[in-house]
mmCIF file with all atom_site columns, C-alpha atoms in Angstrom:
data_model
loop_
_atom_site.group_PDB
_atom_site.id
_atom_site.type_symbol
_atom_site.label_atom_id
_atom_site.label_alt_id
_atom_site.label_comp_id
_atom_site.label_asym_id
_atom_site.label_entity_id
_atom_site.label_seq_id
_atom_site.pdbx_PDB_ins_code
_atom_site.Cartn_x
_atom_site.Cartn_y
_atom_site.Cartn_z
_atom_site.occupancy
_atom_site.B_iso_or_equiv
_atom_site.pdbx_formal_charge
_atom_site.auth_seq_id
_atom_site.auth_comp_id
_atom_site.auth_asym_id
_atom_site.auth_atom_id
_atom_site.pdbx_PDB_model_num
ATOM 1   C CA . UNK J 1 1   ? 0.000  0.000  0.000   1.00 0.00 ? 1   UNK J CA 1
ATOM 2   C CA . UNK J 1 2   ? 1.094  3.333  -1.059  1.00 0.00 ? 2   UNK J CA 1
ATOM 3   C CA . UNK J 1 3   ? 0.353  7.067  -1.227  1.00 0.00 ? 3   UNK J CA 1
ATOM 4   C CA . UNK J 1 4   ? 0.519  8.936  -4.698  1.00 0.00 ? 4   UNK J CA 1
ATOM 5   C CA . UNK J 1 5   ? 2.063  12.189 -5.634  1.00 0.00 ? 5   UNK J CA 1
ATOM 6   C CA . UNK J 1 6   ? 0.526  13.177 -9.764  1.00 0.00 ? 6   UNK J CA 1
ATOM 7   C CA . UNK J 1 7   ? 4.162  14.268 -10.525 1.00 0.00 ? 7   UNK J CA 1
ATOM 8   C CA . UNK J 1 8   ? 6.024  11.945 -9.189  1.00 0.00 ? 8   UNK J CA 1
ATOM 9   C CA . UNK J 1 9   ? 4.534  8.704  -8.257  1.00 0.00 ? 9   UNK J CA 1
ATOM 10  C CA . UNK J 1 10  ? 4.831  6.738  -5.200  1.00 0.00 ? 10  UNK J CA 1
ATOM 11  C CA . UNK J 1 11  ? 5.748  9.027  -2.291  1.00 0.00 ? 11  UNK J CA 1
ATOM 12  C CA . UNK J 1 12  ? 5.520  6.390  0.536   1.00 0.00 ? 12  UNK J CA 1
ATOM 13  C CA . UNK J 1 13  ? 4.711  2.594  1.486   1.00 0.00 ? 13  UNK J CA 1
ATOM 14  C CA . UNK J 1 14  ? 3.258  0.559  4.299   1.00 0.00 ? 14  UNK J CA 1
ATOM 15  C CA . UNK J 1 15  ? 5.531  -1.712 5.734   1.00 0.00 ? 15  UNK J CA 1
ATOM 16  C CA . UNK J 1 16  ? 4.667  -3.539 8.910   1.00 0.00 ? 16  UNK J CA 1
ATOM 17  C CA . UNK J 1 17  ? 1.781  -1.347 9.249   1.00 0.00 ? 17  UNK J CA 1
ATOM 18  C CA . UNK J 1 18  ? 4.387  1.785  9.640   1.00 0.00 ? 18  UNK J CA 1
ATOM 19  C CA . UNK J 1 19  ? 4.253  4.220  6.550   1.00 0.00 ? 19  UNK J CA 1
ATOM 20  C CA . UNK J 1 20  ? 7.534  4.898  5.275   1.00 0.00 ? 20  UNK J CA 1
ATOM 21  C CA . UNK J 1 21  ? 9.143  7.045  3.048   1.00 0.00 ? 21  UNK J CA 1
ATOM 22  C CA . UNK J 1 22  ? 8.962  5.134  -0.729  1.00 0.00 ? 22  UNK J CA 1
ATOM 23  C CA . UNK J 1 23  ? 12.583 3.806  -2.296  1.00 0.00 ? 23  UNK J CA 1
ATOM 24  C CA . UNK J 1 24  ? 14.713 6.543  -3.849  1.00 0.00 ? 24  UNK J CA 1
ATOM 25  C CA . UNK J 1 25  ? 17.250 8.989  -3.563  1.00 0.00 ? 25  UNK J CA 1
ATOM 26  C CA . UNK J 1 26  ? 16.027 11.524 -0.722  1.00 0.00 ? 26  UNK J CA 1
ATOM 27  C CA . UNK J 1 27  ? 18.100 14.856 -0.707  1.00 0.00 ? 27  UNK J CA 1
ATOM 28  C CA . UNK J 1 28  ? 18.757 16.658 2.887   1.00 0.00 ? 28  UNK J CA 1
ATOM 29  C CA . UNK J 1 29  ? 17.279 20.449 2.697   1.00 0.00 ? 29  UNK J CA 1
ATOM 30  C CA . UNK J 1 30  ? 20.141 22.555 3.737   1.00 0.00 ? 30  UNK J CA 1
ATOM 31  C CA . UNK J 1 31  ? 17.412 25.023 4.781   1.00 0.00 ? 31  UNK J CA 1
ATOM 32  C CA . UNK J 1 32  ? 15.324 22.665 6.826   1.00 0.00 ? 32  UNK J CA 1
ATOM 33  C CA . UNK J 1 33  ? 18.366 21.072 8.408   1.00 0.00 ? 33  UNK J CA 1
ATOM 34  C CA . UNK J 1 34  ? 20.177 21.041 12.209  1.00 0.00 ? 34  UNK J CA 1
ATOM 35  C CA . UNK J 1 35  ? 22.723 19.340 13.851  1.00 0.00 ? 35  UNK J CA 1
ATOM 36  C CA . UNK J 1 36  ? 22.512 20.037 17.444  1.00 0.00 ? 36  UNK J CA 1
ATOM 37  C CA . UNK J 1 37  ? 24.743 19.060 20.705  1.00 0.00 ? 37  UNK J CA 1
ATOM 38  C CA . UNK J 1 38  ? 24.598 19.564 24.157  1.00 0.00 ? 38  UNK J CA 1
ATOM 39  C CA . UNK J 1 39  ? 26.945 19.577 26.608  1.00 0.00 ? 39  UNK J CA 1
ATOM 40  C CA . UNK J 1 40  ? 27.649 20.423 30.441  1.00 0.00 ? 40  UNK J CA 1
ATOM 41  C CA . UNK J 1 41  ? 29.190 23.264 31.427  1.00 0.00 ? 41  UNK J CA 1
ATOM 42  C CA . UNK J 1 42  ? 30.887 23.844 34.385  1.00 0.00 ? 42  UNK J CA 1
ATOM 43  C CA . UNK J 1 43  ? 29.268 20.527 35.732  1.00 0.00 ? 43  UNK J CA 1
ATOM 44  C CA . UNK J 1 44  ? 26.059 22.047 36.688  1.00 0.00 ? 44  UNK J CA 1
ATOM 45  C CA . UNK J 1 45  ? 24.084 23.986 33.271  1.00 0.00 ? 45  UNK J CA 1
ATOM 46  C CA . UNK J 1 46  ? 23.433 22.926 29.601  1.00 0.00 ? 46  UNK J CA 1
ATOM 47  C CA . UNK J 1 47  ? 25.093 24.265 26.925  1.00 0.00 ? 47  UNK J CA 1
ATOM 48  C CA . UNK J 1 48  ? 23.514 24.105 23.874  1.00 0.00 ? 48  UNK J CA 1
ATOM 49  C CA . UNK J 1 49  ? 24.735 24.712 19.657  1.00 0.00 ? 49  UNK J CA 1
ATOM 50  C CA . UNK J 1 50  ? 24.101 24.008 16.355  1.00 0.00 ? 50  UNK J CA 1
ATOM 51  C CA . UNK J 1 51  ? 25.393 23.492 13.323  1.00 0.00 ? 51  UNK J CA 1
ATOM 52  C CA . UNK J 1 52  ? 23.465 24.591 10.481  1.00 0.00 ? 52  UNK J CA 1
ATOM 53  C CA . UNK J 1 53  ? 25.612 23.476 7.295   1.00 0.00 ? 53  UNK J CA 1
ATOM 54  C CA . UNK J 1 54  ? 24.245 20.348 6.609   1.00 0.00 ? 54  UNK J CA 1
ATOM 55  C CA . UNK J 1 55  ? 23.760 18.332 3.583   1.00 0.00 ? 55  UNK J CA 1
ATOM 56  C CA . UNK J 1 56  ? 23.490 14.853 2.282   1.00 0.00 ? 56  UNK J CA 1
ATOM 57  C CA . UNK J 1 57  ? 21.709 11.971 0.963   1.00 0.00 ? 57  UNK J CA 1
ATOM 58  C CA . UNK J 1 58  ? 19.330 9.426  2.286   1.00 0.00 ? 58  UNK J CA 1
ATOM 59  C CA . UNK J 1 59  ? 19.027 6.311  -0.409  1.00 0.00 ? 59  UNK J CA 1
ATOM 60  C CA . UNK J 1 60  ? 16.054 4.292  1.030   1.00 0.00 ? 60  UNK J CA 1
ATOM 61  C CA . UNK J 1 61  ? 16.101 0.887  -0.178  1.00 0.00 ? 61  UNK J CA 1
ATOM 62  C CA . UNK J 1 62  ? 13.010 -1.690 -1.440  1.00 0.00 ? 62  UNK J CA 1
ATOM 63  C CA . UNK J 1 63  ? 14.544 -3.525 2.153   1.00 0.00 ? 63  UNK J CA 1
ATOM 64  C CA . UNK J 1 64  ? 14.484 -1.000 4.398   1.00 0.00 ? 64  UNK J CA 1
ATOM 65  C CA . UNK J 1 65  ? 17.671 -3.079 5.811   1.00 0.00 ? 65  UNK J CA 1
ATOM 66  C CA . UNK J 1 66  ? 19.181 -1.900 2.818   1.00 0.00 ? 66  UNK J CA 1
ATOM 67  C CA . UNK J 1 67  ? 18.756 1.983  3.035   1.00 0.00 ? 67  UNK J CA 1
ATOM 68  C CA . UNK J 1 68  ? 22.186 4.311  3.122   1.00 0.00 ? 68  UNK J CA 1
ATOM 69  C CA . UNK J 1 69  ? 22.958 7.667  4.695   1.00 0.00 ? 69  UNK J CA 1
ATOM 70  C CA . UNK J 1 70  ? 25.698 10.013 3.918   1.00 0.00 ? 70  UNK J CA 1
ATOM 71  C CA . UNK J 1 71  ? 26.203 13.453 5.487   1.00 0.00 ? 71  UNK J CA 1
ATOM 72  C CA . UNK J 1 72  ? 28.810 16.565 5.454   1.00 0.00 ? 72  UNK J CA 1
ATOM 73  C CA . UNK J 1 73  ? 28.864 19.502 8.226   1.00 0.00 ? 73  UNK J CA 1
ATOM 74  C CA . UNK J 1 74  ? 30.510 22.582 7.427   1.00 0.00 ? 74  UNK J CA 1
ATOM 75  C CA . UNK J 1 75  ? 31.802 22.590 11.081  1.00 0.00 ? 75  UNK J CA 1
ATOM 76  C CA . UNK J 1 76  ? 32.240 26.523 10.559  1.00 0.00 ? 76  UNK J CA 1
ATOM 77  C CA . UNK J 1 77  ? 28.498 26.957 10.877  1.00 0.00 ? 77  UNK J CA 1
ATOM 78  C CA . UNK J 1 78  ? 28.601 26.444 14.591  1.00 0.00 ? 78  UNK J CA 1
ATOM 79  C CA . UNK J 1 79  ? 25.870 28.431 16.570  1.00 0.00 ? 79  UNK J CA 1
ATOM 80  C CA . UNK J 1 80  ? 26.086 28.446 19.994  1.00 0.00 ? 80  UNK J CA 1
ATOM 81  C CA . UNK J 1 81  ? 24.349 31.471 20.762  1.00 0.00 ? 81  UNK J CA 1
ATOM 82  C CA . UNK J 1 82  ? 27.612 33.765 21.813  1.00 0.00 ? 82  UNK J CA 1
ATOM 83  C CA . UNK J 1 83  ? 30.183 34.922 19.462  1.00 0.00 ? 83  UNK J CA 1
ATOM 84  C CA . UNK J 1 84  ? 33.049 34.199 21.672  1.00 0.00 ? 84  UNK J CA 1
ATOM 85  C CA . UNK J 1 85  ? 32.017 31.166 22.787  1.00 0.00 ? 85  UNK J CA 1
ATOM 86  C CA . UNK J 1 86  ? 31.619 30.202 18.757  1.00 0.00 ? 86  UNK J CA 1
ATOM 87  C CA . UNK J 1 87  ? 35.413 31.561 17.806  1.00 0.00 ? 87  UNK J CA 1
ATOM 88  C CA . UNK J 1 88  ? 36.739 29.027 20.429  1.00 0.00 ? 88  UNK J CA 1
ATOM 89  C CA . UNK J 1 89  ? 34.737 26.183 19.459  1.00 0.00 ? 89  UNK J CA 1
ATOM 90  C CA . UNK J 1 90  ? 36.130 26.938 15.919  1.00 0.00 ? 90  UNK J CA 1
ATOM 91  C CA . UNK J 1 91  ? 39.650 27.132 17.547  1.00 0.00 ? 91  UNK J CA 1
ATOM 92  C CA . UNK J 1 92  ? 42.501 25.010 17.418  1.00 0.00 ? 92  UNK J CA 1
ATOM 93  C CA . UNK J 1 93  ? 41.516 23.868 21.156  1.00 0.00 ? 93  UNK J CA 1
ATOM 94  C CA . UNK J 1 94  ? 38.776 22.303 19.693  1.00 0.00 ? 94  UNK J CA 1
ATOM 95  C CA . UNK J 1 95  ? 37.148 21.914 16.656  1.00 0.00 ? 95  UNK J CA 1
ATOM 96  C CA . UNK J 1 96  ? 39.844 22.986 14.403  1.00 0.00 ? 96  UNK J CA 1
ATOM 97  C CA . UNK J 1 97  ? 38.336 24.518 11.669  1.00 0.00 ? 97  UNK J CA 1
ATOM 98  C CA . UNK J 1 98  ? 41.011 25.542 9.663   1.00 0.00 ? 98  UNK J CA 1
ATOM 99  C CA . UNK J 1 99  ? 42.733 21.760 9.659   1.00 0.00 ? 99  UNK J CA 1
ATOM 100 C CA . UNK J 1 100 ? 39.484 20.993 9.389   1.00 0.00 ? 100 UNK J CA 1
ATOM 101 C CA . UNK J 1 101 ? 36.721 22.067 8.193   1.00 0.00 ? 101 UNK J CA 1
ATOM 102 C CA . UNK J 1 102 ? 33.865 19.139 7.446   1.00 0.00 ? 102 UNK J CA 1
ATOM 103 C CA . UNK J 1 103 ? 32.874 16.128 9.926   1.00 0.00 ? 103 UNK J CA 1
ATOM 104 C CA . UNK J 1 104 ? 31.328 13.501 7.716   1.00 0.00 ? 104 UNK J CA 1
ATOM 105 C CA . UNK J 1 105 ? 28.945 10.528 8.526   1.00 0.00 ? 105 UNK J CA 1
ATOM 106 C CA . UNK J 1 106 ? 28.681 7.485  6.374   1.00 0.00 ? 106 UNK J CA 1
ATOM 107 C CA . UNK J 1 107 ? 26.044 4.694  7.277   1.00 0.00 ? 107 UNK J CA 1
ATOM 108 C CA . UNK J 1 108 ? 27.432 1.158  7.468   1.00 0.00 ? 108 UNK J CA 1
ATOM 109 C CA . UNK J 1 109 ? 24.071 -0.666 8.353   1.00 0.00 ? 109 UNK J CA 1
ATOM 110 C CA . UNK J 1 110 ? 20.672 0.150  9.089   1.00 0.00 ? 110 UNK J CA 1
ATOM 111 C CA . UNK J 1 111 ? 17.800 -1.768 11.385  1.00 0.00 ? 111 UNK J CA 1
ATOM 112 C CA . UNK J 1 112 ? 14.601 -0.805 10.699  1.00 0.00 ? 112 UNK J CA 1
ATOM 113 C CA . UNK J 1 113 ? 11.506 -1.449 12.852  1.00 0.00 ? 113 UNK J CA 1
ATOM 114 C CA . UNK J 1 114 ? 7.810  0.409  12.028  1.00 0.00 ? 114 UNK J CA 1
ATOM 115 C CA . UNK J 1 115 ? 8.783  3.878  12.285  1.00 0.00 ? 115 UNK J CA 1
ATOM 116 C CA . UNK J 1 116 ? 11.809 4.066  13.817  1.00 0.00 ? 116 UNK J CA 1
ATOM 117 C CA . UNK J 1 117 ? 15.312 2.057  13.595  1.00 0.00 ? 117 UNK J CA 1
ATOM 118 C CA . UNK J 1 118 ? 19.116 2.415  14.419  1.00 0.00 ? 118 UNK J CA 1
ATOM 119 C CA . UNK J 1 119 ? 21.357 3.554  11.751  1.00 0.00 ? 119 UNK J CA 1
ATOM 120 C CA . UNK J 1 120 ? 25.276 2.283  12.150  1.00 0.00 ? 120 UNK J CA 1
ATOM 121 C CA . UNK J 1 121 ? 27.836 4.833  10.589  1.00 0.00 ? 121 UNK J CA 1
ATOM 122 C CA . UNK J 1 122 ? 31.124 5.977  11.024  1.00 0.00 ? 122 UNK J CA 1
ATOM 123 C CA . UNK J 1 123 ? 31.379 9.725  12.282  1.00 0.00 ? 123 UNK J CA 1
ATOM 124 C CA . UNK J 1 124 ? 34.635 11.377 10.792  1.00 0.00 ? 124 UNK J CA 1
ATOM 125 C CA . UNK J 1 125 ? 35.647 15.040 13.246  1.00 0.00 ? 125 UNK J CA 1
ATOM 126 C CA . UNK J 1 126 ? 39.121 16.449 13.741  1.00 0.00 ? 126 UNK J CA 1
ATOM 127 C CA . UNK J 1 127 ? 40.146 13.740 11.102  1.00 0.00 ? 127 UNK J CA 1
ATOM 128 C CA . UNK J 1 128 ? 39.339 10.815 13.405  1.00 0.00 ? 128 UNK J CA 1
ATOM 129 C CA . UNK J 1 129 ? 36.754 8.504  12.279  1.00 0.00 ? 129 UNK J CA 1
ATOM 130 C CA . UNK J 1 130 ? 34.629 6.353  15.257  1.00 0.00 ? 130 UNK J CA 1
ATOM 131 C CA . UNK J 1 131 ? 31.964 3.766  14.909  1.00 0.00 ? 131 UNK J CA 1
ATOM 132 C CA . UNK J 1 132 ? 28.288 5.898  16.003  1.00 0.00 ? 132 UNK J CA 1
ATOM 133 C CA . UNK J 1 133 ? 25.062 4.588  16.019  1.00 0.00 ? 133 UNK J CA 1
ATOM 134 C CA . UNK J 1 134 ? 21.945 7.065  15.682  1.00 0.00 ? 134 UNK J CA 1
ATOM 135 C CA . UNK J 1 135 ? 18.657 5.826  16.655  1.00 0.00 ? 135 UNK J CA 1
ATOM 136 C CA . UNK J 1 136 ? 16.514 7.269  13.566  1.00 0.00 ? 136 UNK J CA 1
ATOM 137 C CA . UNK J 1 137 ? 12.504 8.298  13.453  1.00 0.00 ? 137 UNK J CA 1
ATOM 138 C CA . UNK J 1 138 ? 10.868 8.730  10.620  1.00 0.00 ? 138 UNK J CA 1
ATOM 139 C CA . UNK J 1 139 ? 8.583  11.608 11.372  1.00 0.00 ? 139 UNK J CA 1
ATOM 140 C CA . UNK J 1 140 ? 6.142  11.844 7.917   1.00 0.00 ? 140 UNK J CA 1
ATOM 141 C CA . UNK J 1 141 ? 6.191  12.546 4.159   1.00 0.00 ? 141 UNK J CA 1
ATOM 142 C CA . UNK J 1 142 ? 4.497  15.342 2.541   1.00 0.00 ? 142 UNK J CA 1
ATOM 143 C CA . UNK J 1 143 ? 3.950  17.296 -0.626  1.00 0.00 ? 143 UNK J CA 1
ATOM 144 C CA . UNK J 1 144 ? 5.337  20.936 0.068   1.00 0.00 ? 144 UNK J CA 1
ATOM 145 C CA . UNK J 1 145 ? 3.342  23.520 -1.414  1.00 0.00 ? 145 UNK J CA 1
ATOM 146 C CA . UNK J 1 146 ? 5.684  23.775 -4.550  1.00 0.00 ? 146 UNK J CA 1
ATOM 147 C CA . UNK J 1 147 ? 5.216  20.007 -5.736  1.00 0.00 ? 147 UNK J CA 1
ATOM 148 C CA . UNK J 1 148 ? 8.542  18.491 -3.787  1.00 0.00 ? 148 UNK J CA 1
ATOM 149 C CA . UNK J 1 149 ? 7.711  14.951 -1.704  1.00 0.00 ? 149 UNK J CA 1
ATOM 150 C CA . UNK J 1 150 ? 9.732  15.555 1.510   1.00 0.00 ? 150 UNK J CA 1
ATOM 151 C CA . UNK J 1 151 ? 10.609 12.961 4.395   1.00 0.00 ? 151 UNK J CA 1
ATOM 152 C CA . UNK J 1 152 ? 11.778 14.263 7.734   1.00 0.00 ? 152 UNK J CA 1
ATOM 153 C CA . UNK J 1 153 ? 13.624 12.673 9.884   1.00 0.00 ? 153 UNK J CA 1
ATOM 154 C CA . UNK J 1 154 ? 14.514 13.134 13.924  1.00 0.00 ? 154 UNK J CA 1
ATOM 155 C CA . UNK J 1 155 ? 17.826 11.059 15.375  1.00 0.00 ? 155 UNK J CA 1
ATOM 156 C CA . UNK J 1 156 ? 20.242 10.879 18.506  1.00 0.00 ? 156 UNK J CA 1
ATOM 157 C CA . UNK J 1 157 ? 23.002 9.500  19.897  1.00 0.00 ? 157 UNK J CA 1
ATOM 158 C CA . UNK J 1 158 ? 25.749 10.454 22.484  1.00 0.00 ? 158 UNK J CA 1
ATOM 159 C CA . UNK J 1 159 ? 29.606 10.674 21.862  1.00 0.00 ? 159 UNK J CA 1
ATOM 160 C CA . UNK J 1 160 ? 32.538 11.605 24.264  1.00 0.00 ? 160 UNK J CA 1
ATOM 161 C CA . UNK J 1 161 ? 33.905 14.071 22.634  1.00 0.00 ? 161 UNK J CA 1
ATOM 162 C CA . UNK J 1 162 ? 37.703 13.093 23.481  1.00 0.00 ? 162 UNK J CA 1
ATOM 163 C CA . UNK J 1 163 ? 37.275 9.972  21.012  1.00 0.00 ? 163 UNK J CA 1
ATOM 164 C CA . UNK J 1 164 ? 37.789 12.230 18.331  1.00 0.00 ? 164 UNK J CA 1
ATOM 165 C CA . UNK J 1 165 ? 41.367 14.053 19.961  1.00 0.00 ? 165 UNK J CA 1
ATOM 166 C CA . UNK J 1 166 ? 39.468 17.054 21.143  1.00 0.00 ? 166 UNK J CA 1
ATOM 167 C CA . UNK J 1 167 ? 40.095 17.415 24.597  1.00 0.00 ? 167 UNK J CA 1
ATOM 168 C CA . UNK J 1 168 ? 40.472 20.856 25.520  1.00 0.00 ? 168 UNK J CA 1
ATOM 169 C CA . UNK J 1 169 ? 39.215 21.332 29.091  1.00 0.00 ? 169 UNK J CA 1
ATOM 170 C CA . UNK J 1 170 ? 39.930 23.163 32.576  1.00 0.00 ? 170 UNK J CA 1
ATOM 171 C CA . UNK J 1 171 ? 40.078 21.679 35.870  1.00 0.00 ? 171 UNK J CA 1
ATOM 172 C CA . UNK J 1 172 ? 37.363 22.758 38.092  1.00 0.00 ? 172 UNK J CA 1
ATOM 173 C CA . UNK J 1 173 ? 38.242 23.577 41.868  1.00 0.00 ? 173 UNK J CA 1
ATOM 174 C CA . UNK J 1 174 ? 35.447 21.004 43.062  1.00 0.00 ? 174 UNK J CA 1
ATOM 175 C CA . UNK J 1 175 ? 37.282 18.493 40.588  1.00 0.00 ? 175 UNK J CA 1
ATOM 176 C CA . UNK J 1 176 ? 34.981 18.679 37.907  1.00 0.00 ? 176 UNK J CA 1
ATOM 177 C CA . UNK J 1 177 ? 35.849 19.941 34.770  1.00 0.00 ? 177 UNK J CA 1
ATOM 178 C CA . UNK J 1 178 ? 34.678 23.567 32.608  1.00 0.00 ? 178 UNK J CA 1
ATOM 179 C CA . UNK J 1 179 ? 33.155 21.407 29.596  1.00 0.00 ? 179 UNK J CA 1
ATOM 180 C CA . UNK J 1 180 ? 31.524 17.848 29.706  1.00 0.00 ? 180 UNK J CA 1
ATOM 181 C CA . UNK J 1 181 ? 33.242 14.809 27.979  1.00 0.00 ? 181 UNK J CA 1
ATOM 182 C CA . UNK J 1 182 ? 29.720 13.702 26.919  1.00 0.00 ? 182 UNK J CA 1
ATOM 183 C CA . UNK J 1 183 ? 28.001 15.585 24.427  1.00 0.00 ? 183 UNK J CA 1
ATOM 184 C CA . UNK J 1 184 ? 24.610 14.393 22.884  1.00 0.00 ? 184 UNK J CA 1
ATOM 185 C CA . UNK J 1 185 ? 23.411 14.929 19.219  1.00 0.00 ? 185 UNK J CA 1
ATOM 186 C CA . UNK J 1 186 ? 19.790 15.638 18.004  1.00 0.00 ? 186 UNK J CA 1
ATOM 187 C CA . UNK J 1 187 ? 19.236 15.720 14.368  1.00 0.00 ? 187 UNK J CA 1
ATOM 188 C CA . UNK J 1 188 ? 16.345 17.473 12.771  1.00 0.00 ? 188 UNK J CA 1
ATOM 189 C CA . UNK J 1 189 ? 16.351 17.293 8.627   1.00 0.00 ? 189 UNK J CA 1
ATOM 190 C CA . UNK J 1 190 ? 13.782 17.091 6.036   1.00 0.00 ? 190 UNK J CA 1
ATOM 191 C CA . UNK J 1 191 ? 14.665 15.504 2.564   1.00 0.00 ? 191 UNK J CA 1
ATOM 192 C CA . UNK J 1 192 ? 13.697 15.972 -0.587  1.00 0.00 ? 192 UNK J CA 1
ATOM 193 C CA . UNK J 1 193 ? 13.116 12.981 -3.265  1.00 0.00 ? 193 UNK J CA 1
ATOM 194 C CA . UNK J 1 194 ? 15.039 13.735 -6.203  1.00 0.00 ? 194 UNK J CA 1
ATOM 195 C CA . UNK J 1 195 ? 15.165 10.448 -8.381  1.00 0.00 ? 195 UNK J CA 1
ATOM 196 C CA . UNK J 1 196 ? 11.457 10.283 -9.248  1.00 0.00 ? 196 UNK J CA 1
#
């Protein structure tokens, strides 16, 4: 079972009784796109930023099993709300913009069940690549006012940051530490099928 779009066909498919977006080449939205983190600062408070230069491709499969994710930040994007605070995530200390400027993630499998599934990938920051899962929801598929099919998507997952060589820090007088270790992602993106 299936929904219709006149221009371009299929736009979704029932699969367990979950509707899901239908196979194809599904284009992130650079304008409809975030890649947030959190982290602790100074033990106590959230910080929060975003990164809003993202792009990519979702390939959904006839298997949903099957289905592939690639992604690119332009790490220079970083918002965290405060100019300073921005320059040094940028910095040599941490990010490293200059050296480098992209973090890239690559799907290497994908687990699907109803709505929602876990996505294996490879996260690539500071020019160290880790093994990250995401747990994945798909959140709907529409027809935009314009005639475009788009699929949006929600995911998560937690890294310590210090995997990745970036472990600039301060010692705390209570013997915590100025920024947390652990830093969780949320993902927010809507895609845009491009192959029908």
């Amino acid at each position: 079972m299936s929904t219709t779009h006149p221009l371009t066909g299929p736009a979704t498919r029932t699969i367990g009784g979950a509707e899901l977006p239908a196979p194809g080449r599904w284009e992130i939205d650079p304008g409809h796109a975030e890649v947030a983190f959190i982290g602790r600062h100074l033990v106590v408070s959230k910080v929060r930023g975003r990164f809003t230069g993202v792009r990519g491709t979702v390939v959904v499969d006839e298997e949903p099993e099957a289905s592939s994710l690639e992604v690119e930040i332009d790490l220079a994007t970083v918002d965290s709300g405060d100019a300073t605070r921005d320059e040094h995530l940028r910095s040599a200390d941490l990010l490293d913009v200059e050296a480098h400027p992209t973090a890239t993630y690559r799907s290497t499998a994908v687990r699907w069940d109803g709505s929602a599934g876990t996505v294996e990938g490879e996260q690539t920051i500071h020019g160290v690549t880790r093994p990250v899962p995401l747990q994945v929801e798909h959140l709907g598929t529409v027809t935009d006012p314009w005639g475009g099919v788009r699929a949006a998507f929600s995911a998560h997952t937690t890294i310590d940051r210090e995997d990745w060589g970036i472990t600039w820090n301060m010692p705390l007088a209570n013997g915590g530490l100025v920024v947390s270790k652990e830093i969780r992602i949320e993902i927010e993106v809507e895609t845009v099928r491009t192959d029908a």
